[in-house]
CSV table of C-alpha atoms in Angstrom, one decimal:
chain,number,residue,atom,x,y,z
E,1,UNK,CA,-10.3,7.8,-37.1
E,2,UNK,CA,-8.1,9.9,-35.0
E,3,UNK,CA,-9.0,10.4,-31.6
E,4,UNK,CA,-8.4,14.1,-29.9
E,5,UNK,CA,-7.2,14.1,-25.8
E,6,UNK,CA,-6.1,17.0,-23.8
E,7,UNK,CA,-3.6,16.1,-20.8
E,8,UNK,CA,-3.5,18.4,-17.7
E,9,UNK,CA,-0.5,17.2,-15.9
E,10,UNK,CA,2.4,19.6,-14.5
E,11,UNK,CA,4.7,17.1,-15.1
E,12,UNK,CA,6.7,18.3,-18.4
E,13,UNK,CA,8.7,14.8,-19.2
E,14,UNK,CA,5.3,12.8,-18.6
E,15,UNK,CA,3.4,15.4,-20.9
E,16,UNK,CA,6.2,14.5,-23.7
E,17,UNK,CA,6.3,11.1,-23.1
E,18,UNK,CA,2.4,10.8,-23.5
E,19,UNK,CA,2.4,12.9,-26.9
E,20,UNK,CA,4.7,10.5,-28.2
E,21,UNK,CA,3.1,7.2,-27.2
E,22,UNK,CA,-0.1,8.1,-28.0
E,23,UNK,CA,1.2,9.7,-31.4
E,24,UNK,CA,2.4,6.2,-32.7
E,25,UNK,CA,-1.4,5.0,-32.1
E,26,UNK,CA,-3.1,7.8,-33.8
E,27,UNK,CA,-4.2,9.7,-31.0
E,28,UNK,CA,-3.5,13.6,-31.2
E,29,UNK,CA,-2.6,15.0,-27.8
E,30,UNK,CA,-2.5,18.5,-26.8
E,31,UNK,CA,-0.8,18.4,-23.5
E,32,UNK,CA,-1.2,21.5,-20.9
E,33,UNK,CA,0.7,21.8,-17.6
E,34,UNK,CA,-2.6,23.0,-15.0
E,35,UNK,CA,-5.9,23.2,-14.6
E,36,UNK,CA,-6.4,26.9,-15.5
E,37,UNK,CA,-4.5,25.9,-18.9
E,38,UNK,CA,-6.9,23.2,-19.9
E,39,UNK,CA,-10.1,25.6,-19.2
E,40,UNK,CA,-8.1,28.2,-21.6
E,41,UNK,CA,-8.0,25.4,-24.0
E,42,UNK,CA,-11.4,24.1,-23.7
E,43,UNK,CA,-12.5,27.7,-24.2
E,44,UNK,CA,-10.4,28.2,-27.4
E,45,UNK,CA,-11.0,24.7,-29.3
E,46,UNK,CA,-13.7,22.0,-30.1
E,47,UNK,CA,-13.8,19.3,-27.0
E,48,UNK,CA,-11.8,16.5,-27.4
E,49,UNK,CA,-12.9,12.9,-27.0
E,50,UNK,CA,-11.5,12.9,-23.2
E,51,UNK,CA,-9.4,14.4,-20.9
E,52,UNK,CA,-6.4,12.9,-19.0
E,53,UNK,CA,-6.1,14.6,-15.6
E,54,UNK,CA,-3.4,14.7,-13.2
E,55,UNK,CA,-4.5,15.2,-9.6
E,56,UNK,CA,-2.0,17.4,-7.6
E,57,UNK,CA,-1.2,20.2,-9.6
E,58,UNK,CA,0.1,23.8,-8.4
E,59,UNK,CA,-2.2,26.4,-10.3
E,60,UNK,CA,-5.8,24.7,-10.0
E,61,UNK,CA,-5.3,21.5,-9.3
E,62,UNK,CA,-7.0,18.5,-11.0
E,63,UNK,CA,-10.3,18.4,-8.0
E,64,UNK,CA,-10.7,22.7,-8.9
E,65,UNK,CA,-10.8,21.9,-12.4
E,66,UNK,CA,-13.7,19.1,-12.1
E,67,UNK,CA,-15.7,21.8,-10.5
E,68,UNK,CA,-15.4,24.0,-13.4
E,69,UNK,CA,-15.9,21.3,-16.0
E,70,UNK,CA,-19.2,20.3,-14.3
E,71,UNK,CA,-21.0,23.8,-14.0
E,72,UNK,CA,-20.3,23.9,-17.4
E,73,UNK,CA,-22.7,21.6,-19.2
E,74,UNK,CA,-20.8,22.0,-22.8
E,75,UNK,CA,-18.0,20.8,-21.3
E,76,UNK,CA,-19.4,18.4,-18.8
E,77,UNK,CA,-20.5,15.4,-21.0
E,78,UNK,CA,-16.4,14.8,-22.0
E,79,UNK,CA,-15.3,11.8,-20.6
E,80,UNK,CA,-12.2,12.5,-17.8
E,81,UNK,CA,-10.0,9.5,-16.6
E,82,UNK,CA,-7.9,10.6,-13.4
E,83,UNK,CA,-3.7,9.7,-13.3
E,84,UNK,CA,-3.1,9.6,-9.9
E,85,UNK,CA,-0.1,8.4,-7.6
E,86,UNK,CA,-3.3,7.8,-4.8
E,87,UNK,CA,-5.3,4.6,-5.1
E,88,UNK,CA,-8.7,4.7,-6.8
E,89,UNK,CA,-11.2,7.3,-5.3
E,90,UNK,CA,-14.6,6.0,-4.6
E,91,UNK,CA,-17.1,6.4,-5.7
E,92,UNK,CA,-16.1,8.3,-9.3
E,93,UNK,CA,-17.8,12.1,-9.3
E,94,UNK,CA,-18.6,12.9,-12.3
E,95,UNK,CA,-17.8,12.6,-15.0
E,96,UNK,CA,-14.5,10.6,-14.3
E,97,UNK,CA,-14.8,7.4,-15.9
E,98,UNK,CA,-11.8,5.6,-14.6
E,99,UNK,CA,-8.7,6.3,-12.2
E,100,UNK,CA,-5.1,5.1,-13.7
E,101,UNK,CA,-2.9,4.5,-11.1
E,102,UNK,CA,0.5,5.8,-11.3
E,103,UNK,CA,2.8,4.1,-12.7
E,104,UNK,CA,0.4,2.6,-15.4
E,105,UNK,CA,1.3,0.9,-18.2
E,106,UNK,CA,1.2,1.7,-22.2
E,107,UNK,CA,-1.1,-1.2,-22.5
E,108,UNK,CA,-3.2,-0.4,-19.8
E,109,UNK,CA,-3.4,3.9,-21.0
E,110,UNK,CA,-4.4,2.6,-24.4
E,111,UNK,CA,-6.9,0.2,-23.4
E,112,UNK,CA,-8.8,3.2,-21.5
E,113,UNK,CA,-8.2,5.8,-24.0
E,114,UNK,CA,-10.2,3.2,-26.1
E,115,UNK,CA,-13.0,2.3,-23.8
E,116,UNK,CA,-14.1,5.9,-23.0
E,117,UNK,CA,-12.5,7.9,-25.8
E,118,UNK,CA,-15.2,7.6,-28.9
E,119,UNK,CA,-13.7,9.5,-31.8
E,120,UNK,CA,-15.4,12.5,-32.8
L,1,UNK,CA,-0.4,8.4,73.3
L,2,UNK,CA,0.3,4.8,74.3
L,3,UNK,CA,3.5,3.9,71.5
L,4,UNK,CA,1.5,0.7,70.7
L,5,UNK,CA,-1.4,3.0,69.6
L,6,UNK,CA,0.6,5.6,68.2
L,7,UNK,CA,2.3,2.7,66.0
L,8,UNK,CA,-1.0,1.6,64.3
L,9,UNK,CA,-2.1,5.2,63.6
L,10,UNK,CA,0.9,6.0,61.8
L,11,UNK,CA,0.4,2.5,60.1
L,12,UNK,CA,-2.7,2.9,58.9
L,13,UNK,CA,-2.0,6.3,58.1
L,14,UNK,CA,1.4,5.0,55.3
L,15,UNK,CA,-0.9,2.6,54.1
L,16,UNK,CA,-3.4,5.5,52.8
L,17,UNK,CA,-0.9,7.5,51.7
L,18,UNK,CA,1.0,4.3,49.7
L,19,UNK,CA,-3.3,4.0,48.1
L,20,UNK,CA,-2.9,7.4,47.7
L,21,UNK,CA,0.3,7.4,45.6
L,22,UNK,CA,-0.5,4.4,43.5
L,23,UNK,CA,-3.8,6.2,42.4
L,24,UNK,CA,-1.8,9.1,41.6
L,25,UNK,CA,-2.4,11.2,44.2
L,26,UNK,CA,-0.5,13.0,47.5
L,27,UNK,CA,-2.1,15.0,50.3
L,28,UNK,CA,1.3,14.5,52.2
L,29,UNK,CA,3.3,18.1,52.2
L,30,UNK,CA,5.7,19.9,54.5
L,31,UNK,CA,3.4,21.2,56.7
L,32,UNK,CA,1.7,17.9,57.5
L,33,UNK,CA,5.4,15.9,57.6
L,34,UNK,CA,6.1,19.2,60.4
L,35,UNK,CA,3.3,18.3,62.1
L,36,UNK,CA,4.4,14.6,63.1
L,37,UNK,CA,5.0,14.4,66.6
L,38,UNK,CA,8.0,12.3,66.4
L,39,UNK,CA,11.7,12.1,63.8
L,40,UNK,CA,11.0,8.7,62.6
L,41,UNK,CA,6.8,9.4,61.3
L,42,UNK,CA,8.7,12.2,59.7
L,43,UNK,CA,11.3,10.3,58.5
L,44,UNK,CA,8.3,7.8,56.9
L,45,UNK,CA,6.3,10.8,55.8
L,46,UNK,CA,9.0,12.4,53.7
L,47,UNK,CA,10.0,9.1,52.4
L,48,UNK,CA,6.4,8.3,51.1
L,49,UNK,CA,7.0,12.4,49.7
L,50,UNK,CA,9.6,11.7,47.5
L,51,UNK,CA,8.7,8.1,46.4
L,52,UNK,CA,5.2,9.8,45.3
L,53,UNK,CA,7.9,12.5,43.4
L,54,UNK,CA,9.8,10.3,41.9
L,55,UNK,CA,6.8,8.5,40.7
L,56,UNK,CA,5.3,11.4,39.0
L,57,UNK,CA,8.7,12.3,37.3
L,58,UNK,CA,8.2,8.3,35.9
L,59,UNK,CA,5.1,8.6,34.8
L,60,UNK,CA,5.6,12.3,33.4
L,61,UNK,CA,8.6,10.6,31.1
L,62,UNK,CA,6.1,7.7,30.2
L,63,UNK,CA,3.9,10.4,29.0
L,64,UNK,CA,6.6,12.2,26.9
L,65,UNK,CA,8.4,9.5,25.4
L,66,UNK,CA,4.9,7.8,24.6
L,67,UNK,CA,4.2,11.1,22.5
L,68,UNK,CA,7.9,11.2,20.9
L,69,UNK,CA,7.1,7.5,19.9
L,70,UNK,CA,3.8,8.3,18.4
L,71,UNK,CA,5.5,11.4,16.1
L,72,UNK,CA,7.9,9.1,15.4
L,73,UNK,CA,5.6,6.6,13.9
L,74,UNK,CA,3.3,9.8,12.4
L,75,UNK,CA,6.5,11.4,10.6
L,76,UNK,CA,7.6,7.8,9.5
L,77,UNK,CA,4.2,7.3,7.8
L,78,UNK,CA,4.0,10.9,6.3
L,79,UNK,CA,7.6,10.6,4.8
L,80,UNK,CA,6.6,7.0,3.4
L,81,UNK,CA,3.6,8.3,1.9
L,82,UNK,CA,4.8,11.5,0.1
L,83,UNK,CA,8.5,9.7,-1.1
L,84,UNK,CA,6.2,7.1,-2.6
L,85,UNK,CA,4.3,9.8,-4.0
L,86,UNK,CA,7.2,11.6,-5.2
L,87,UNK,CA,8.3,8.2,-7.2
L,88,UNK,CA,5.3,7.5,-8.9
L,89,UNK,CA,5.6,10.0,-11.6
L,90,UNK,CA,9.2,9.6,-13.0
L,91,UNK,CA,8.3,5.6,-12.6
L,92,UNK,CA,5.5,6.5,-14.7
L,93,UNK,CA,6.9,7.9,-17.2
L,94,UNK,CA,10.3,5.6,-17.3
L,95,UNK,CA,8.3,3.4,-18.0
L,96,UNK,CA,5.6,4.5,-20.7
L,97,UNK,CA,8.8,5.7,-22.4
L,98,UNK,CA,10.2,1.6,-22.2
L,99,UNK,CA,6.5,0.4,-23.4
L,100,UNK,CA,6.7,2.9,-26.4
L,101,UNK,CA,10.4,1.9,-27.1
L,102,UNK,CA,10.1,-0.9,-29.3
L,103,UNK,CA,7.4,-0.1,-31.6
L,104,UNK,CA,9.5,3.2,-32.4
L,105,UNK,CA,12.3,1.9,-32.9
L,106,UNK,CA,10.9,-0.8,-35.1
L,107,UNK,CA,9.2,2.1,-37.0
L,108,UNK,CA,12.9,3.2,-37.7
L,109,UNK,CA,14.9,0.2,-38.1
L,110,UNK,CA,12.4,-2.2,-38.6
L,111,UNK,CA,12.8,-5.9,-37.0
L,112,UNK,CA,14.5,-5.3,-34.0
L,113,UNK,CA,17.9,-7.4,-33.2
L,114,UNK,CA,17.4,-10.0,-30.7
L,115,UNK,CA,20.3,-8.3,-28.1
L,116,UNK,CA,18.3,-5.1,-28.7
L,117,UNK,CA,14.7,-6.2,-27.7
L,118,UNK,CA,16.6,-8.8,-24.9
L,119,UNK,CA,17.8,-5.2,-23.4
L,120,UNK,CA,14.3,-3.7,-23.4
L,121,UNK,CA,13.0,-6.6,-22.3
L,122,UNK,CA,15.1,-6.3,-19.3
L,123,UNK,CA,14.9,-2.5,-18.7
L,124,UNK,CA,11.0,-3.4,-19.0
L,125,UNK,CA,10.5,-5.9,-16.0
L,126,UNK,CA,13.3,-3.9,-13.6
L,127,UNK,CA,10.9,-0.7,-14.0
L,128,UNK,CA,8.0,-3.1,-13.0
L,129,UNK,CA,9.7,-4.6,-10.0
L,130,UNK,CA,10.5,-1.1,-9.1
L,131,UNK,CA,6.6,-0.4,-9.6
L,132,UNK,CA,5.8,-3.0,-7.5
L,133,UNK,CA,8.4,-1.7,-4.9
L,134,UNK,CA,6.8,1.5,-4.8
L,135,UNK,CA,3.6,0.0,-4.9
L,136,UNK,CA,3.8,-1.6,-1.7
L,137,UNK,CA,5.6,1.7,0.1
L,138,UNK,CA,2.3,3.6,-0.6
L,139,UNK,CA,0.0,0.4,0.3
L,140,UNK,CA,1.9,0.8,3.9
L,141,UNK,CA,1.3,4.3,4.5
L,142,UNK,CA,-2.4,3.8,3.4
L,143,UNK,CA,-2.5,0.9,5.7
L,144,UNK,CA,-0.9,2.3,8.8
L,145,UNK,CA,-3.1,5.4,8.5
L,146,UNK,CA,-6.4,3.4,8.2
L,147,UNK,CA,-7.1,4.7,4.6
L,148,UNK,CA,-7.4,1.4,2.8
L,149,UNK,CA,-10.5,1.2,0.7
L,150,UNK,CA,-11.7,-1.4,-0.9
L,151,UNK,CA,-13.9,-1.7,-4.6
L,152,UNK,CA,-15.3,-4.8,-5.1
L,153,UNK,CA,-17.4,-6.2,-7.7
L,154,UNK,CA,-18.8,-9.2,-9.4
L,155,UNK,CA,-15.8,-11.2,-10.5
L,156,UNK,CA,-14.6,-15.1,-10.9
L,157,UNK,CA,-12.2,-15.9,-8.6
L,158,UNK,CA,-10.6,-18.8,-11.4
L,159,UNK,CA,-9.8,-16.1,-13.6
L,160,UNK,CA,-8.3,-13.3,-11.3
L,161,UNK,CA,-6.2,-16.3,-10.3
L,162,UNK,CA,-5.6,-17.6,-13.5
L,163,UNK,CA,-4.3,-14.2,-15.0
L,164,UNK,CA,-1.7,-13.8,-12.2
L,165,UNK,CA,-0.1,-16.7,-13.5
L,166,UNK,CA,-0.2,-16.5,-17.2
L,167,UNK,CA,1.7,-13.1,-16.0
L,168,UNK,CA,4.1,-14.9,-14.4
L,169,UNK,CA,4.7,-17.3,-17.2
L,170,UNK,CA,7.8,-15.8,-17.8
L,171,UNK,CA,9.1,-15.1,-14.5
L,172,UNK,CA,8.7,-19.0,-13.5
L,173,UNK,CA,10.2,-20.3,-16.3
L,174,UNK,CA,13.4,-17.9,-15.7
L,175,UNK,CA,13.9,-19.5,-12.5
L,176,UNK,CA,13.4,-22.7,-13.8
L,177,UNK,CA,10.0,-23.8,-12.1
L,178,UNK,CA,7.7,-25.3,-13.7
L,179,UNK,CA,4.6,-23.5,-13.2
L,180,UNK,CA,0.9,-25.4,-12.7
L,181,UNK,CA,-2.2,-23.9,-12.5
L,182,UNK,CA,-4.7,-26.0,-10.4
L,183,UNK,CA,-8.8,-24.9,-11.0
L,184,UNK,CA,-11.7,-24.8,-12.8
L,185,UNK,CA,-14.2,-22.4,-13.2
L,186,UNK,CA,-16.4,-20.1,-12.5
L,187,UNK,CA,-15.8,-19.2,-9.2
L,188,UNK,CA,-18.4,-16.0,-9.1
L,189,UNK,CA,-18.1,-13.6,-6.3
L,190,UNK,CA,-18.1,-10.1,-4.7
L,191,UNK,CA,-13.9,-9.8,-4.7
L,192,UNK,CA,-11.9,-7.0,-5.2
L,193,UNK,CA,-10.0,-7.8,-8.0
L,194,UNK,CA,-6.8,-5.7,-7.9
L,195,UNK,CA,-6.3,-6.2,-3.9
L,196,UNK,CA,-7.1,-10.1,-4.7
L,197,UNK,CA,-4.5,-9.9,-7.9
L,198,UNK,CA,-2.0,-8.5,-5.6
L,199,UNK,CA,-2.3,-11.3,-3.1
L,200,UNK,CA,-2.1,-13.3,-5.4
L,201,UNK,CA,0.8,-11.7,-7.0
L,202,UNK,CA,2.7,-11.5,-3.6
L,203,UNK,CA,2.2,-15.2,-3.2
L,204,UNK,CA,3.4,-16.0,-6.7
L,205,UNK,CA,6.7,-13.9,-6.5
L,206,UNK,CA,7.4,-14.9,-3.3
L,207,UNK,CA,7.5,-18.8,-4.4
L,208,UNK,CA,9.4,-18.4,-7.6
L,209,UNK,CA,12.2,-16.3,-5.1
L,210,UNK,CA,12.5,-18.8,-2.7
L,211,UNK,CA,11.2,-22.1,-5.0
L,212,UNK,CA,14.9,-22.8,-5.4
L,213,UNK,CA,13.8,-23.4,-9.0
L,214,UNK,CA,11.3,-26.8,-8.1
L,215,UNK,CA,7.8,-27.0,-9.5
L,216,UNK,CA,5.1,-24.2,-8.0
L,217,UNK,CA,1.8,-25.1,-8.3
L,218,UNK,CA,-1.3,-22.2,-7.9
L,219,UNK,CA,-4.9,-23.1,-7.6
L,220,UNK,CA,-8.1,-22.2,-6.9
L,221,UNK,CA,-11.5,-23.7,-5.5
L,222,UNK,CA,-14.5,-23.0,-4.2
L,223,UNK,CA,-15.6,-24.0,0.1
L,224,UNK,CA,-19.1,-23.7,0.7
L,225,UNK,CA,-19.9,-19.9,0.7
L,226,UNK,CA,-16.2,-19.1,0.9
L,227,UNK,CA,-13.6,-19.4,-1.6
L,228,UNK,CA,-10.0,-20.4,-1.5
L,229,UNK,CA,-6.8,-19.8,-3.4
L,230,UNK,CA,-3.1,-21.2,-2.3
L,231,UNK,CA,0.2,-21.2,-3.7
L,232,UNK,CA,2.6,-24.0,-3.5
L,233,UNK,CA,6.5,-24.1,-4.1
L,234,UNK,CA,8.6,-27.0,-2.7
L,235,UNK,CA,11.5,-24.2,-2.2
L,236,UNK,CA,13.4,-23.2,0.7
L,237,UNK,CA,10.7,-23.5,3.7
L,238,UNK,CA,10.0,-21.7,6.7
L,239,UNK,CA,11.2,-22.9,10.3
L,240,UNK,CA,8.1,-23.3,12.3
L,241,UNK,CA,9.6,-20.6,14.5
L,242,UNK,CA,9.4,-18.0,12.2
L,243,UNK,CA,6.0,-19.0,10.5
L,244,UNK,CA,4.2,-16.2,12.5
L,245,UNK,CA,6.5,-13.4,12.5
L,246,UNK,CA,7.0,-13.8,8.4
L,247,UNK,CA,2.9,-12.1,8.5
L,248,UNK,CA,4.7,-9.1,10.5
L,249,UNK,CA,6.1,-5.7,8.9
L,250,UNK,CA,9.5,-5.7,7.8
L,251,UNK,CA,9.9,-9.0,8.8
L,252,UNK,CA,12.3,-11.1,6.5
L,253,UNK,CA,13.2,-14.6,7.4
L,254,UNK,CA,15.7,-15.6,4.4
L,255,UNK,CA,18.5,-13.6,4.7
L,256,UNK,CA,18.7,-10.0,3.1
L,257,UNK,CA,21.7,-10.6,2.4
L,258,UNK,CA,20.8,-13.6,-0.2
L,259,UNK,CA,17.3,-12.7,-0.8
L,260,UNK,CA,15.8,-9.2,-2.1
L,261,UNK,CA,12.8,-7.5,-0.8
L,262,UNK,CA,11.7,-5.2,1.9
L,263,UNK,CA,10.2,-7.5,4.2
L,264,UNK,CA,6.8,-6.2,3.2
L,265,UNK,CA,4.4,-8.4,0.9
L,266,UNK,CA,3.1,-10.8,3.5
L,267,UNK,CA,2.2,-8.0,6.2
L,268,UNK,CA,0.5,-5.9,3.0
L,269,UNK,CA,-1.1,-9.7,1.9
L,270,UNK,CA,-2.6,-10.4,5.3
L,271,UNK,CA,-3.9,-6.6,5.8
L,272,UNK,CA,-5.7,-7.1,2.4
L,273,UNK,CA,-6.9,-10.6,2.7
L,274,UNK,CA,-8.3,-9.5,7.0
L,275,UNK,CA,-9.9,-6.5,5.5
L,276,UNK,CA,-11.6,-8.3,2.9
L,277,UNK,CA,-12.6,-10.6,5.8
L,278,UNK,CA,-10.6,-13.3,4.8
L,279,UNK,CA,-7.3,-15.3,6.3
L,280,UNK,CA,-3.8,-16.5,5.0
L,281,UNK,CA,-2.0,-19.3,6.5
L,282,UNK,CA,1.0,-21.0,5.6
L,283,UNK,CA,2.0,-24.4,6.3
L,284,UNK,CA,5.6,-25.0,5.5
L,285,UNK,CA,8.7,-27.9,5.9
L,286,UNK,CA,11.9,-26.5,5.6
L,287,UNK,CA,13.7,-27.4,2.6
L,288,UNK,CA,10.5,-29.3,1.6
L,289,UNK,CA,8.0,-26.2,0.7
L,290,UNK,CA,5.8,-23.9,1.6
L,291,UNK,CA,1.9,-23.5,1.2
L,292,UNK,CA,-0.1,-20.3,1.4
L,293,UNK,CA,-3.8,-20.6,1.3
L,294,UNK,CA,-5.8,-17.6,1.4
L,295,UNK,CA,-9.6,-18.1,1.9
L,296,UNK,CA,-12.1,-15.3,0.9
L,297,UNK,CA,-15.8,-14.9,1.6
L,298,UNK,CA,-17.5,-15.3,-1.8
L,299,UNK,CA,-19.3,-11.8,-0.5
L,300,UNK,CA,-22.7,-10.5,-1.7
């Protein structure tokens, strides 16, 4: 079954890169550059199975989006893992799951994906 | 005045003042120098004047350049901190694009040719060791500014241990050294694992660089409430001189111009091991070897 992520990173290349990884492991990305974006997207579509989210990001960074996410309780139960260049923050808030570190491996991104992302 | 008397006053009056100026201080101005009945307590007086001057200009400077040196060391850590930042993300995705290289191109072409996946293979572990470069850059600046956290949970020592070399299966046989892991299991504790792995890691890397391709041998085992892990190589050594200073930053003892590395993963291994209440120690011969043991609380 194919599992549905959004990205929110501002980086373009790393948005590509992670469409086309995760495309080759049946994982449909839809890939969004800020914060504000992924709400717009959230808004529009049915959630996906988890969201990858990039910390510092011009236009509502990744901490600003949280915040909206979790006053929102139909879009609070979707799992987020956080990419970030910063070591692991702790303890989680919710509903972050996990912290990749940047640089991660392929291995390592799929492995998460498939502990928190349950396809629905 | 008798000049025996008047001798002593003026005495005990430039050892007060000399009190005076070591604390800091000076009640000696013009007007009290022009007061002096005679040239030569005047002469004293305005000496005492400018030593106390010149003293304050010192200790003025200390002040400055003590603030210069402290911006200094603030900009250092700030620049450290946002260039290793900066080269997290095109490391990141360099090398998610290396990861996802072969199983497209395979998709394509099917089996890959042996020179092909050789070349990946390659471009692979030189993005990892640049990772790990860039690793250590941002586990400095989190260091020197006190930010270091640490996450531990309930983990076997053994097996933290044990993956670090599987990973470095590879590596070790490259350089030719035979690679032997010593331990058996479980050693259950509160570690935390990636800061442990990385020690461990350190360790590892270190002795396949400077094992001059000669058998390494890592182990673990458990001491009481504490536990212990150590890596032996029987490489180049360490002369006892240096066998402090190779725990300092930027600190290299082989020489750069023969050996990589930034002079970096002991100082990073001791700051982790010390703030998960530990210790590292070496004991080393040179051209005989050298043994790292770190020793961890078993935590709870």
């Amino acid at each position: 079954m194919t599992r549905n992520i959004l990205v929110i990173d501002d980086d373009p290349d790393l948005r590509e890169t992670l469409v086309l990884l995760l495309a080759d492991h049946a994982v449909t990305v839809t890939a969004v550059g800020s914060g504000r974006e992924g709400l717009s997207v959230l808004a529009e579509g049915s959630p996906p199975d988890l969201i990858l989210l990039d910390l510092m990001m011009p236009e509502m960074n990744g901490w600003q989006f949280l915040e909206h996410v979790r006053a929102d309780a139909a879009l609070a139960s979707i799992p987020v893992v956080i990419m970030t260049a910063h070591p692991a923050v702790d303890p989680l808030p919710a509903p972050v799951k996990e912290t990749l570190r940047k640089p991660f491996a392929g291995a390592t991104l799929l492995a998460t994906i498939a502990r928190h992302a349950s396809p629905g | 005045m008798p000049s025996g008397e008047q001798d002593e006053r003026l005495g005990e009056q430039v050892l007060e003042h000399v009190a005076e100026i070591a604390a800091g201080r000076c009640s000696i101005t013009d007007a009290t120098i022009a007061a002096e009945p005679d040239a030569s307590s005047q002469e004293i007086l305005a000496g005492l004047l400018m030593l106390h001057e010149d003293l304050e200009y010192g200790r003025l400077r200390q002040v400055t350049l003590l603030q210069d040196l402290r911006d200094a060391v603030r900009a250092r850590d700030e620049f450290l901190s946002v260039a290793s930042h900066e080269l997290r993300t095109p490391l990141t995705t360099l090398g998610l694009q290396i990861d996802g290289l072969p199983r497209a191109l395979q998709q394509q072409m099917g089996p890959l040719p042996e020179n092909v996946s050789r070349r990946l293979g390659l471009i692979g572990r030189q993005v990892e060791r640049l990772s790990a470069l860039v690793t250590s850059l941002v586990d400095v600046s989190r260091i020197s500014s006190g930010k270091l956290q640490l996450s531990k949970e309930r983990a076997d020592l053994v097996e933290i241990v044990r993956a670090v070399a599987e990973r470095f299966g590879d590596d070790a046989r490259r350089s030719g050294s035979a690679l032997v892991f010593e331990g058996q299991g479980p050693i259950w504790g509160e570690y935390d694992v990636s800061r442990v792995d990385q020690v461990a890691t350190n360790l590892l890397s270190n002795a396949i660089r400077y094992g001059l391709g000669k058998p390494i041998a890592i182990g673990v085992a458990p001491d009481g409430d504490r536990s212990r892990f150590w890596v032996a190589d029987r490489g180049i050594g360490i002369p006892p001189e240096h066998q402090t200073r190779i725990f300092q930053q930027f600190e290299r003892v082989a020489p750069a111009t023969s050996y990589a590395g930034l002079g970096l993963g002991l100082w990073i291994s001791r700051q982790l091991v010390e703030a998960m209440e530990g210790t590292i120690s070496v004991r080393s011969e040179v051209n005989a070897g050298s043994v790292f043991t770190v020793d961890l609380p078993r935590g709870a």
